[in-house]
mmCIF file of C-alpha atoms in Angstrom:
data_model
loop_
_atom_site.group_PDB
_atom_site.id
_atom_site.type_symbol
_atom_site.label_atom_id
_atom_site.label_comp_id
_atom_site.label_asym_id
_atom_site.label_seq_id
_atom_site.Cartn_x
_atom_site.Cartn_y
_atom_site.Cartn_z
ATOM 1 C CA MET A 22 8.089 16.070 -8.989
ATOM 2 C CA PRO A 23 8.544 12.410 -10.096
ATOM 3 C CA ASP A 24 11.871 11.498 -11.763
ATOM 4 C CA MET A 25 9.842 10.835 -14.915
ATOM 5 C CA ILE A 26 6.201 11.600 -15.621
ATOM 6 C CA LYS A 27 4.429 8.736 -17.364
ATOM 7 C CA PHE A 28 1.405 9.809 -19.427
ATOM 8 C CA ALA A 29 -1.239 7.521 -20.937
ATOM 9 C CA VAL A 30 -3.589 8.686 -23.694
ATOM 10 C CA CYS A 31 -6.625 6.443 -24.107
ATOM 11 C CA ASP A 32 -8.838 7.328 -27.091
ATOM 12 C CA ASP A 33 -10.372 5.151 -29.811
ATOM 13 C CA GLU A 34 -10.050 7.966 -32.373
ATOM 14 C CA PRO A 35 -6.482 7.725 -33.788
ATOM 15 C CA LEU A 36 -6.495 11.358 -34.951
ATOM 16 C CA MET A 37 -7.531 12.636 -31.523
ATOM 17 C CA ALA A 38 -5.025 10.386 -29.774
ATOM 18 C CA ARG A 39 -2.211 11.753 -31.951
ATOM 19 C CA GLU A 40 -3.344 15.346 -31.430
ATOM 20 C CA LEU A 41 -3.479 14.956 -27.664
ATOM 21 C CA SER A 42 -0.092 13.211 -27.590
ATOM 22 C CA ALA A 43 1.429 15.994 -29.687
ATOM 23 C CA SER A 44 -0.052 18.641 -27.370
ATOM 24 C CA LEU A 45 1.412 16.833 -24.352
ATOM 25 C CA GLU A 46 4.844 16.555 -25.921
ATOM 26 C CA ALA A 47 4.811 20.233 -26.965
ATOM 27 C CA TYR A 48 3.830 21.318 -23.448
ATOM 28 C CA MET A 49 6.489 19.145 -21.812
ATOM 29 C CA GLU A 50 9.111 20.580 -24.178
ATOM 30 C CA GLU A 51 8.752 23.743 -22.093
ATOM 31 C CA HIS A 52 9.602 21.692 -18.982
ATOM 32 C CA ARG A 53 12.699 19.896 -20.187
ATOM 33 C CA ASP A 54 13.973 19.448 -16.642
ATOM 34 C CA VAL A 55 11.228 16.818 -16.174
ATOM 35 C CA PRO A 56 11.570 13.758 -18.465
ATOM 36 C CA CYS A 57 8.329 12.212 -19.661
ATOM 37 C CA SER A 58 6.909 9.380 -21.711
ATOM 38 C CA VAL A 59 3.590 9.230 -23.575
ATOM 39 C CA ARG A 60 1.903 5.924 -24.384
ATOM 40 C CA ARG A 61 -1.264 5.614 -26.448
ATOM 41 C CA PHE A 62 -4.087 3.102 -26.017
ATOM 42 C CA SER A 63 -7.005 2.605 -28.414
ATOM 43 C CA SER A 64 -9.422 1.267 -25.774
ATOM 44 C CA GLY A 65 -10.063 1.190 -22.063
ATOM 45 C CA ARG A 66 -9.579 -2.565 -22.090
ATOM 46 C CA ALA A 67 -6.103 -2.223 -23.593
ATOM 47 C CA LEU A 68 -5.160 0.283 -20.885
ATOM 48 C CA LEU A 69 -6.485 -1.939 -18.090
ATOM 49 C CA GLU A 70 -4.818 -5.076 -19.461
ATOM 50 C CA SER A 71 -1.443 -3.380 -19.921
ATOM 51 C CA GLY A 72 -0.756 -3.779 -16.217
ATOM 52 C CA ASP A 73 1.318 -0.600 -16.293
ATOM 53 C CA SER A 74 0.938 2.336 -13.922
ATOM 54 C CA PHE A 75 0.896 5.950 -15.052
ATOM 55 C CA ASP A 76 1.152 9.290 -13.319
ATOM 56 C CA VAL A 77 -1.469 10.908 -15.561
ATOM 57 C CA VAL A 78 -4.160 9.255 -17.700
ATOM 58 C CA PHE A 79 -6.160 11.103 -20.387
ATOM 59 C CA LEU A 80 -9.412 9.234 -21.023
ATOM 60 C CA ASP A 81 -11.930 9.651 -23.816
ATOM 61 C CA VAL A 82 -15.391 9.232 -22.285
ATOM 62 C CA GLN A 83 -17.135 7.855 -25.388
ATOM 63 C CA MET A 84 -15.443 4.541 -26.160
ATOM 64 C CA ALA A 85 -16.661 0.991 -26.667
ATOM 65 C CA SER A 86 -17.205 -0.891 -23.405
ATOM 66 C CA PRO A 87 -15.653 -0.200 -21.041
ATOM 67 C CA ASN A 88 -16.079 3.492 -21.822
ATOM 68 C CA GLY A 89 -13.829 6.132 -20.282
ATOM 69 C CA MET A 90 -15.871 6.581 -17.117
ATOM 70 C CA ASP A 91 -16.121 2.822 -16.503
ATOM 71 C CA THR A 92 -12.386 2.477 -17.169
ATOM 72 C CA ALA A 93 -11.748 5.164 -14.554
ATOM 73 C CA ARG A 94 -13.953 3.344 -12.030
ATOM 74 C CA LEU A 95 -12.074 0.087 -12.645
ATOM 75 C CA LEU A 96 -8.737 1.851 -12.210
ATOM 76 C CA ARG A 97 -9.847 3.342 -8.896
ATOM 77 C CA ARG A 98 -11.279 0.006 -7.746
ATOM 78 C CA ARG A 99 -7.880 -1.632 -8.141
ATOM 79 C CA GLY A 100 -6.256 1.166 -6.116
ATOM 80 C CA ASP A 101 -4.801 3.178 -9.000
ATOM 81 C CA ARG A 102 -4.144 6.786 -7.929
ATOM 82 C CA SER A 103 -3.242 8.227 -11.342
ATOM 83 C CA LEU A 104 -4.356 11.771 -12.059
ATOM 84 C CA LEU A 105 -7.311 11.411 -14.431
ATOM 85 C CA VAL A 106 -8.226 13.914 -17.151
ATOM 86 C CA PHE A 107 -11.349 13.256 -19.230
ATOM 87 C CA VAL A 108 -11.522 14.314 -22.872
ATOM 88 C CA THR A 109 -14.975 14.311 -24.496
ATOM 89 C CA VAL A 110 -17.604 16.137 -26.515
ATOM 90 C CA LEU A 111 -20.152 15.606 -23.715
ATOM 91 C CA LYS A 112 -20.051 18.551 -21.326
ATOM 92 C CA GLU A 113 -22.811 17.070 -19.188
ATOM 93 C CA CYS A 114 -20.520 14.217 -18.067
ATOM 94 C CA VAL A 115 -18.482 16.600 -15.952
ATOM 95 C CA PHE A 116 -20.494 15.708 -12.836
ATOM 96 C CA ASP A 117 -19.621 12.002 -13.188
ATOM 97 C CA ALA A 118 -15.941 12.970 -13.100
ATOM 98 C CA PHE A 119 -16.224 13.889 -9.416
ATOM 99 C CA GLU A 120 -17.021 10.271 -8.570
ATOM 100 C CA VAL A 121 -13.571 9.103 -9.670
ATOM 101 C CA GLU A 122 -11.745 12.199 -8.370
ATOM 102 C CA ALA A 123 -10.773 13.492 -11.810
ATOM 103 C CA CYS A 124 -8.105 16.169 -12.008
ATOM 104 C CA GLY A 125 -9.440 17.790 -15.174
ATOM 105 C CA TYR A 126 -12.062 17.781 -17.902
ATOM 106 C CA LEU A 127 -11.315 18.823 -21.491
ATOM 107 C CA VAL A 128 -13.960 19.284 -24.185
ATOM 108 C CA LYS A 129 -13.287 18.381 -27.827
ATOM 109 C CA PRO A 130 -12.022 20.019 -29.938
ATOM 110 C CA LEU A 131 -9.123 20.857 -27.619
ATOM 111 C CA ASP A 132 -8.791 24.480 -26.617
ATOM 112 C CA PRO A 133 -5.051 25.308 -26.298
ATOM 113 C CA GLY A 134 -5.611 27.708 -23.402
ATOM 114 C CA ARG A 135 -7.760 25.252 -21.447
ATOM 115 C CA PHE A 136 -5.277 22.467 -22.142
ATOM 116 C CA ARG A 137 -2.412 24.569 -20.773
ATOM 117 C CA GLN A 138 -4.389 25.448 -17.626
ATOM 118 C CA THR A 139 -5.139 21.770 -17.050
ATOM 119 C CA MET A 140 -1.503 20.760 -17.514
ATOM 120 C CA ASP A 141 -0.321 23.523 -15.174
ATOM 121 C CA ARG A 142 -2.658 22.104 -12.531
ATOM 122 C CA VAL A 143 -1.480 18.537 -13.237
ATOM 123 C CA LEU A 144 2.194 19.436 -12.747
ATOM 124 C CA LYS A 145 1.431 21.313 -9.533
ATOM 125 C CA SER A 146 -0.492 18.316 -8.188
ATOM 126 C CA LEU A 147 2.355 15.933 -9.054
ATOM 127 C CA ALA A 148 4.919 18.206 -7.414
ATOM 128 C CA ARG A 149 2.780 18.592 -4.299
ATOM 129 C CA GLU A 150 2.315 14.826 -3.919
ATOM 130 C CA ALA A 151 5.976 14.037 -4.551
ATOM 131 C CA ALA A 152 7.018 16.458 -1.819
ATOM 132 C CA LYS A 153 5.005 14.585 0.826
ATOM 133 C CA SER A 154 6.872 11.519 1.997
ATOM 134 C CA ILE A 155 8.372 9.869 5.047
ATOM 135 C CA VAL A 156 11.779 8.289 5.560
ATOM 136 C CA VAL A 157 11.690 4.758 6.948
ATOM 137 C CA ARG A 158 14.819 3.437 8.657
ATOM 138 C CA ARG A 159 15.505 -0.243 8.062
ATOM 139 C CA GLY A 160 18.648 -1.673 9.641
ATOM 140 C CA THR A 161 21.599 0.450 8.522
ATOM 141 C CA GLY A 162 19.721 1.941 5.570
ATOM 142 C CA CYS A 163 16.623 4.011 4.879
ATOM 143 C CA GLN A 164 13.814 4.248 2.336
ATOM 144 C CA VAL A 165 11.737 7.215 1.164
ATOM 145 C CA VAL A 166 8.027 6.347 0.966
ATOM 146 C CA PRO A 167 5.548 8.817 -0.616
ATOM 147 C CA LEU A 168 2.466 9.218 1.563
ATOM 148 C CA SER A 169 0.269 8.928 -1.521
ATOM 149 C CA GLU A 170 1.407 5.307 -1.974
ATOM 150 C CA ILE A 171 0.459 4.158 1.551
ATOM 151 C CA VAL A 172 -3.033 2.605 1.744
ATOM 152 C CA TYR A 173 -2.909 1.748 5.435
ATOM 153 C CA CYS A 174 -0.498 1.027 8.272
ATOM 154 C CA GLU A 175 -0.768 -1.570 11.003
ATOM 155 C CA VAL A 176 1.256 -2.427 14.072
ATOM 156 C CA LEU A 177 2.052 -6.005 15.068
ATOM 157 C CA GLY A 178 4.247 -6.402 18.109
ATOM 158 C CA ARG A 179 7.125 -3.948 17.835
ATOM 159 C CA LYS A 180 6.890 -3.611 14.058
ATOM 160 C CA LEU A 181 4.949 -1.319 11.733
ATOM 161 C CA TYR A 182 3.739 -2.590 8.369
ATOM 162 C CA LEU A 183 3.082 -0.064 5.586
ATOM 163 C CA HIS A 184 0.728 -1.506 2.958
ATOM 164 C CA LYS A 185 1.298 0.246 -0.370
ATOM 165 C CA SER A 186 -1.015 0.715 -3.349
ATOM 166 C CA ASP A 187 1.151 -1.553 -5.532
ATOM 167 C CA GLY A 188 0.674 -4.441 -3.079
ATOM 168 C CA ALA A 189 4.132 -4.171 -1.517
ATOM 169 C CA VAL A 190 4.492 -4.137 2.270
ATOM 170 C CA ILE A 191 7.299 -2.332 4.107
ATOM 171 C CA ASP A 192 8.024 -3.381 7.676
ATOM 172 C CA TYR A 193 10.263 -1.656 10.204
ATOM 173 C CA TYR A 194 10.568 -1.057 13.938
ATOM 174 C CA ASP A 195 8.616 1.924 15.239
ATOM 175 C CA ARG A 196 5.480 2.891 17.151
ATOM 176 C CA LEU A 197 2.177 3.773 15.483
ATOM 177 C CA ASP A 198 1.908 6.898 17.669
ATOM 178 C CA SER A 199 5.222 8.095 16.239
ATOM 179 C CA LEU A 200 4.118 7.474 12.638
ATOM 180 C CA GLU A 201 0.795 9.226 13.236
ATOM 181 C CA ARG A 202 2.662 12.408 14.187
ATOM 182 C CA ARG A 203 4.692 12.289 10.951
ATOM 183 C CA VAL A 204 1.874 11.878 8.422
ATOM 184 C CA ASP A 205 -0.660 14.498 7.312
ATOM 185 C CA ARG A 206 -4.423 14.926 7.722
ATOM 186 C CA ARG A 207 -5.281 12.381 5.031
ATOM 187 C CA PHE A 208 -4.459 9.618 7.564
ATOM 188 C CA PHE A 209 -6.999 8.593 10.202
ATOM 189 C CA ARG A 210 -6.508 6.391 13.268
ATOM 190 C CA CYS A 211 -9.507 4.087 12.826
ATOM 191 C CA HIS A 212 -8.302 1.564 15.418
ATOM 192 C CA ARG A 213 -5.581 1.455 18.033
ATOM 193 C CA SER A 214 -3.554 -0.765 15.684
ATOM 194 C CA TYR A 215 -4.454 0.793 12.317
ATOM 195 C CA LEU A 216 -3.898 4.060 10.486
ATOM 196 C CA VAL A 217 -5.717 4.412 7.159
ATOM 197 C CA ASN A 218 -5.236 6.763 4.189
ATOM 198 C CA LEU A 219 -8.602 8.459 3.558
ATOM 199 C CA ASP A 220 -7.780 8.745 -0.160
ATOM 200 C CA TYR A 221 -8.314 4.996 -0.420
ATOM 201 C CA VAL A 222 -11.343 4.564 1.854
ATOM 202 C CA ARG A 223 -14.438 3.341 -0.018
ATOM 203 C CA GLY A 224 -16.773 3.251 2.983
ATOM 204 C CA CYS A 225 -17.328 1.762 6.423
ATOM 205 C CA ARG A 226 -19.636 -1.152 7.235
ATOM 206 C CA ASP A 227 -20.030 -3.588 10.143
ATOM 207 C CA GLY A 228 -16.956 -2.294 11.928
ATOM 208 C CA GLN A 229 -14.755 -2.544 8.837
ATOM 209 C CA VAL A 230 -13.148 0.219 6.749
ATOM 210 C CA LEU A 231 -13.570 -0.765 3.094
ATOM 211 C CA LEU A 232 -10.536 -0.360 0.828
ATOM 212 C CA PRO A 233 -9.746 -1.050 -2.858
ATOM 213 C CA ARG A 234 -9.161 -4.627 -4.070
ATOM 214 C CA GLY A 235 -11.697 -5.920 -1.552
ATOM 215 C CA GLU A 236 -9.436 -5.253 1.414
ATOM 216 C CA SER A 237 -10.704 -3.993 4.747
ATOM 217 C CA VAL A 238 -9.291 -3.025 8.141
ATOM 218 C CA PRO A 239 -11.090 -2.882 11.496
ATOM 219 C CA ALA A 240 -12.637 0.327 12.796
ATOM 220 C CA SER A 241 -13.181 0.844 16.487
ATOM 221 C CA ARG A 242 -16.880 1.194 17.308
ATOM 222 C CA LEU A 243 -16.160 4.466 19.101
ATOM 223 C CA ARG A 244 -14.327 5.861 16.071
ATOM 224 C CA GLU A 245 -16.794 5.037 13.286
ATOM 225 C CA ARG A 246 -18.633 8.348 13.616
ATOM 226 C CA GLU A 247 -15.347 10.267 13.692
ATOM 227 C CA LEU A 248 -14.276 8.392 10.553
ATOM 228 C CA THR A 249 -17.385 9.562 8.688
ATOM 229 C CA GLN A 250 -16.734 13.166 9.732
ATOM 230 C CA ALA A 251 -13.062 12.877 8.760
ATOM 231 C CA LEU A 252 -14.044 11.531 5.320
ATOM 232 C CA LEU A 253 -16.448 14.418 4.679
ATOM 233 C CA ARG A 254 -13.843 16.955 5.783
ATOM 234 C CA HIS A 255 -11.196 15.305 3.633
ATOM 235 C CA MET A 256 -13.412 15.369 0.531
ATOM 236 C CA LYS A 257 -14.154 19.077 1.018
ATOM 237 C CA GLU A 258 -10.464 19.920 1.469
ATOM 238 C CA ARG A 259 -9.440 17.863 -1.550
ATOM 239 C CA ASP A 260 -12.010 19.493 -3.845
ATOM 240 C CA ALA A 261 -11.326 23.031 -2.584
#
């Protein structure tokens, strides 16, 4: 579990935003061992322009442009891996939520039982992700790096470079074969010099693996078909 869970509530209805924030705070009161913060936004634009990152984002679907679904797409496009929960009166939008890998879908007015089930699932997901990490040795020290934050890894000479979702790059001495044995099935060896996190892959075209923020890494011609199969398998496992 993160040291502190940062929640964002994005809804252009002040009453609904307050109700959802109060429900979050009441639920987290039962989990006092995990500190949390709740920040409210009155529009998708305000959330996007804040520049802040959150562990969990509650998004109203029906808002002025960009609406909740478009806001979610923009978050994912920039590499944001927040858990997304949609809150709306439109039940038929549930299928669009799969596109942005939403963690939950709540229908207004909020049902206390459904809200609790969603939050139980959110906390389990956060705990599961926090538990998956690697320790990188750098000089006389070390650094813990969550796997969920690594977009891709590359080897140059004797050094490995871990490219993180926040734009930071961690370099240290090791072999890519060694790292590949330490990570889980979400990572795919798309090239002899690259290991990519399938959570961030947006497609593959012309020998390049497409990533958020317009980035790309090379894919070996012999591995492109395997990459497609790995992506399909990964999506099925993630949605199971």
